């Protein structure tokens, strides 16, 4: 499914998020706080648009994704980056490899969320950090109602005008509705071993930025 949307993926995300996707990426970059010579894993990186801020900061960033189609498009755009194919539940990296691990809008798409969080923990160095940017639940009830109406009614028609595989965005809407809220995801992080778990709402809770540390 994700192979089919790779070509227009970034454009489609900008359109259906009403321009918010770029602002969310900036918040992720601030939270990761990549430094020169640090090793950063960007899981579910797609075409590696999300990886660019870390590379510009001087970090060694590994864009990893399950979709070979995404990786091919990304490699054409950024041939110098070490794109890596990988399953989020069985990452192809040694224990304690990365100073920071991050995943944006991809955790929902991994079948076993708990296994993915445990794998991210495994490949992170002691004292390292995780940053997760994912769709969540708006905190203001009236806005939450409007948001869910947009997801289920407006998003698919919009996607049909810009996406190469609109059905993928019907799945997107359904997966967001089924996803745990902010506290629920925090609990899963803690269960996987992460400490100092906290989150911050973006765009009224449409998106939440979760953080944790490997003790």
Short mmCIF file of C-alpha atoms in Angstrom, two decimals:
data_model
loop_
_atom_site.label_atom_id
_atom_site.label_comp_id
_atom_site.label_asym_id
_atom_site.label_seq_id
_atom_site.Cartn_x
_atom_site.Cartn_y
_atom_site.Cartn_z
CA UNK A 1 0.00 0.00 0.00
CA UNK A 2 2.72 2.50 0.94
CA UNK A 3 4.72 1.61 -2.17
CA UNK A 4 1.77 2.86 -4.21
CA UNK A 5 1.66 6.31 -2.56
CA UNK A 6 5.42 6.95 -2.44
CA UNK A 7 5.66 9.31 -5.42
CA UNK A 8 3.20 11.90 -4.08
CA UNK A 9 3.48 11.05 -0.39
CA UNK A 10 4.98 14.31 0.86
CA UNK A 11 2.69 16.51 -1.25
CA UNK A 12 -0.38 14.59 -0.11
CA UNK A 13 0.59 14.88 3.54
CA UNK A 14 0.96 18.65 3.21
CA UNK A 15 -2.46 18.95 1.58
CA UNK A 16 -4.50 16.72 3.90
CA UNK A 17 -2.85 18.19 7.02
CA UNK A 18 -3.81 21.68 5.81
CA UNK A 19 -0.14 22.67 5.88
CA UNK A 20 0.49 21.52 9.45
CA UNK A 21 2.83 18.64 8.54
CA UNK A 22 5.82 20.95 8.12
CA UNK A 23 5.23 22.56 11.51
CA UNK A 24 4.98 19.14 13.12
CA UNK A 25 8.30 18.10 11.58
CA UNK A 26 9.94 21.19 13.08
CA UNK A 27 8.66 20.25 16.53
CA UNK A 28 10.05 16.73 16.11
CA UNK A 29 13.44 18.15 15.17
CA UNK A 30 13.46 20.34 18.28
CA UNK A 31 12.51 17.41 20.50
CA UNK A 32 15.14 15.07 19.04
CA UNK A 33 17.76 17.82 19.36
CA UNK A 34 20.25 16.07 17.09
CA UNK A 35 23.89 16.98 17.61
CA UNK A 36 26.99 16.58 15.43
CA UNK A 37 28.33 13.01 15.35
CA UNK A 38 25.28 11.55 17.10
CA UNK A 39 23.62 8.51 15.53
CA UNK A 40 19.90 8.95 14.89
CA UNK A 41 17.42 6.30 13.74
CA UNK A 42 14.46 7.69 11.81
CA UNK A 43 12.06 4.76 11.67
CA UNK A 44 9.21 4.77 9.13
CA UNK A 45 11.15 7.55 7.45
CA UNK A 46 9.50 7.04 4.08
CA UNK A 47 11.31 9.23 1.56
CA UNK A 48 13.46 10.74 4.37
CA UNK A 49 11.86 14.17 4.37
CA UNK A 50 11.68 13.80 8.15
CA UNK A 51 15.39 12.89 8.31
CA UNK A 52 16.73 16.07 6.75
CA UNK A 53 16.73 18.28 9.90
CA UNK A 54 18.85 15.71 11.74
CA UNK A 55 21.34 15.51 8.88
CA UNK A 56 21.57 19.31 8.69
CA UNK A 57 22.40 19.34 12.41
CA UNK A 58 25.45 17.20 11.67
CA UNK A 59 24.11 13.90 12.98
CA UNK A 60 24.54 10.55 11.24
CA UNK A 61 20.93 9.66 10.47
CA UNK A 62 19.65 6.31 9.22
CA UNK A 63 16.29 6.49 7.42
CA UNK A 64 14.63 3.09 7.88
CA UNK A 65 11.34 1.93 6.39
CA UNK A 66 9.46 -1.27 5.59
CA UNK A 67 8.31 0.07 2.20
CA UNK A 68 10.83 -0.51 -0.58
CA UNK A 69 8.87 1.87 -2.80
CA UNK A 70 9.33 4.69 -0.29
CA UNK A 71 13.03 3.91 0.01
CA UNK A 72 13.53 3.95 -3.76
CA UNK A 73 11.91 7.38 -4.09
CA UNK A 74 13.93 8.65 -1.13
CA UNK A 75 17.19 7.32 -2.54
CA UNK A 76 16.61 9.17 -5.80
CA UNK A 77 16.07 12.42 -3.88
CA UNK A 78 18.84 11.92 -1.30
CA UNK A 79 21.36 9.44 -2.80
CA UNK A 80 23.95 10.13 -0.09
CA UNK A 81 21.76 8.90 2.78
CA UNK A 82 22.06 5.33 4.20
CA UNK A 83 18.51 4.16 3.49
CA UNK A 84 17.80 0.84 5.20
CA UNK A 85 14.92 -1.58 4.74
CA UNK A 86 13.64 -2.84 8.06
CA UNK A 87 10.70 -4.26 9.98
CA UNK A 88 9.86 -2.15 13.03
CA UNK A 89 9.38 -5.30 15.12
CA UNK A 90 12.77 -6.79 14.10
CA UNK A 91 15.15 -3.93 13.46
CA UNK A 92 18.37 -4.80 11.58
CA UNK A 93 20.65 -3.02 14.07
CA UNK A 94 22.79 -4.08 17.02
CA UNK A 95 21.85 -3.35 20.62
CA UNK A 96 22.56 0.15 21.92
CA UNK A 97 23.47 1.64 18.52
CA UNK A 98 21.68 5.01 18.48
CA UNK A 99 21.79 8.16 20.59
CA UNK A 100 18.19 8.90 19.64
CA UNK A 101 15.37 7.08 17.85
CA UNK A 102 12.31 8.69 16.36
CA UNK A 103 9.23 7.74 14.38
CA UNK A 104 6.67 10.13 12.91
CA UNK A 105 3.22 8.95 11.82
CA UNK A 106 4.43 5.38 11.40
CA UNK A 107 3.87 3.66 14.71
CA UNK A 108 0.16 3.13 13.91
CA UNK A 109 1.19 1.18 10.83
CA UNK A 110 3.31 -1.37 12.68
CA UNK A 111 1.18 -4.37 13.52
CA UNK A 112 2.66 -4.96 17.00
CA UNK A 113 3.06 -1.59 18.72
CA UNK A 114 4.56 -3.03 21.90
CA UNK A 115 7.17 -5.02 19.96
CA UNK A 116 8.14 -1.89 18.01
CA UNK A 117 8.58 0.17 21.19
CA UNK A 118 10.70 -2.60 22.69
CA UNK A 119 12.86 -2.76 19.56
CA UNK A 120 13.39 0.99 19.65
CA UNK A 121 14.44 0.61 23.28
CA UNK A 122 16.85 -2.22 22.39
CA UNK A 123 18.74 -0.25 19.73
CA UNK A 124 19.01 2.94 21.86
CA UNK A 125 22.09 3.63 23.95
CA UNK A 126 21.69 4.02 27.73
CA UNK A 127 20.76 7.65 28.32
CA UNK A 128 19.39 7.89 24.79
CA UNK A 129 15.97 9.20 23.88
CA UNK A 130 12.90 8.35 21.88
CA UNK A 131 10.61 10.86 20.19
CA UNK A 132 7.29 9.74 18.71
CA UNK A 133 5.07 12.03 16.67
CA UNK A 134 1.70 10.46 16.03
CA UNK A 135 -1.92 11.35 15.48
CA UNK A 136 -3.86 11.44 18.73
CA UNK A 137 -7.12 12.65 20.27
CA UNK A 138 -8.07 16.37 20.27
CA UNK A 139 -8.50 17.55 23.85
CA UNK A 140 -11.48 19.89 23.27
CA UNK A 141 -14.66 17.85 22.75
CA UNK A 142 -16.38 20.14 20.17
CA UNK A 143 -13.21 20.27 18.08
CA UNK A 144 -12.79 16.48 18.40
CA UNK A 145 -16.22 16.01 16.84
CA UNK A 146 -15.39 18.31 13.91
CA UNK A 147 -12.01 16.61 13.47
CA UNK A 148 -13.50 13.12 13.27
CA UNK A 149 -16.06 14.36 10.74
CA UNK A 150 -13.19 15.72 8.63
CA UNK A 151 -11.29 12.45 8.85
CA UNK A 152 -14.12 10.22 7.77
CA UNK A 153 -15.92 12.49 5.27
CA UNK A 154 -13.56 15.14 3.90
CA UNK A 155 -10.18 13.44 3.92
CA UNK A 156 -10.89 10.65 1.37
CA UNK A 157 -12.27 13.04 -1.31
CA UNK A 158 -9.31 15.39 -0.82
CA UNK A 159 -6.89 12.48 -1.07
CA UNK A 160 -8.46 11.40 -4.36
CA UNK A 161 -7.40 14.68 -5.96
CA UNK A 162 -3.71 14.44 -5.01
CA UNK A 163 -2.86 10.86 -3.96
CA UNK A 164 -1.78 8.04 -6.26
CA UNK A 165 -3.66 5.54 -4.07
CA UNK A 166 -6.62 7.24 -2.32
CA UNK A 167 -7.69 4.03 -0.59
CA UNK A 168 -4.56 4.29 1.54
CA UNK A 169 -5.96 7.47 3.04
CA UNK A 170 -9.26 5.82 3.88
CA UNK A 171 -7.15 3.40 5.90
CA UNK A 172 -5.39 6.42 7.44
CA UNK A 173 -8.66 7.85 8.74
CA UNK A 174 -9.77 4.51 10.18
CA UNK A 175 -6.41 3.83 11.85
CA UNK A 176 -6.39 7.26 13.54
CA UNK A 177 -9.81 6.64 15.06
CA UNK A 178 -8.65 3.29 16.47
CA UNK A 179 -5.34 4.60 17.88
CA UNK A 180 -4.76 5.01 21.68
CA UNK A 181 -5.03 8.47 23.17
CA UNK A 182 -2.10 10.38 24.66
CA UNK A 183 -2.13 8.60 28.03
CA UNK A 184 -2.62 5.23 26.37
CA UNK A 185 0.51 5.59 24.24
CA UNK A 186 2.47 6.86 27.25
CA UNK A 187 1.51 3.69 29.09
CA UNK A 188 2.78 1.52 26.24
CA UNK A 189 6.10 3.38 26.28
CA UNK A 190 6.50 2.79 29.99
CA UNK A 191 5.61 -0.88 29.57
CA UNK A 192 8.41 -1.19 26.99
CA UNK A 193 10.91 0.11 29.55
CA UNK A 194 11.15 3.80 28.70
CA UNK A 195 11.43 6.22 31.62
CA UNK A 196 10.67 9.93 32.03
CA UNK A 197 7.79 9.49 29.59
CA UNK A 198 5.91 12.68 28.76
CA UNK A 199 3.92 14.13 25.91
CA UNK A 200 3.00 17.48 24.42
CA UNK A 201 -0.07 18.17 22.31
CA UNK A 202 0.25 19.84 18.92
CA UNK A 203 -2.65 21.45 17.04
CA UNK A 204 -5.01 20.92 19.95
CA UNK A 205 -4.19 17.25 20.32
CA UNK A 206 -4.64 16.29 16.68
CA UNK A 207 -1.02 15.21 17.03
CA UNK A 208 0.93 14.36 20.18
CA UNK A 209 4.68 14.39 20.65
CA UNK A 210 5.76 11.67 23.10
CA UNK A 211 9.23 11.50 24.61
CA UNK A 212 11.10 9.01 26.77
CA UNK A 213 14.58 8.07 27.94
CA UNK A 214 16.43 4.79 28.17
CA UNK A 215 17.74 4.73 31.73
#
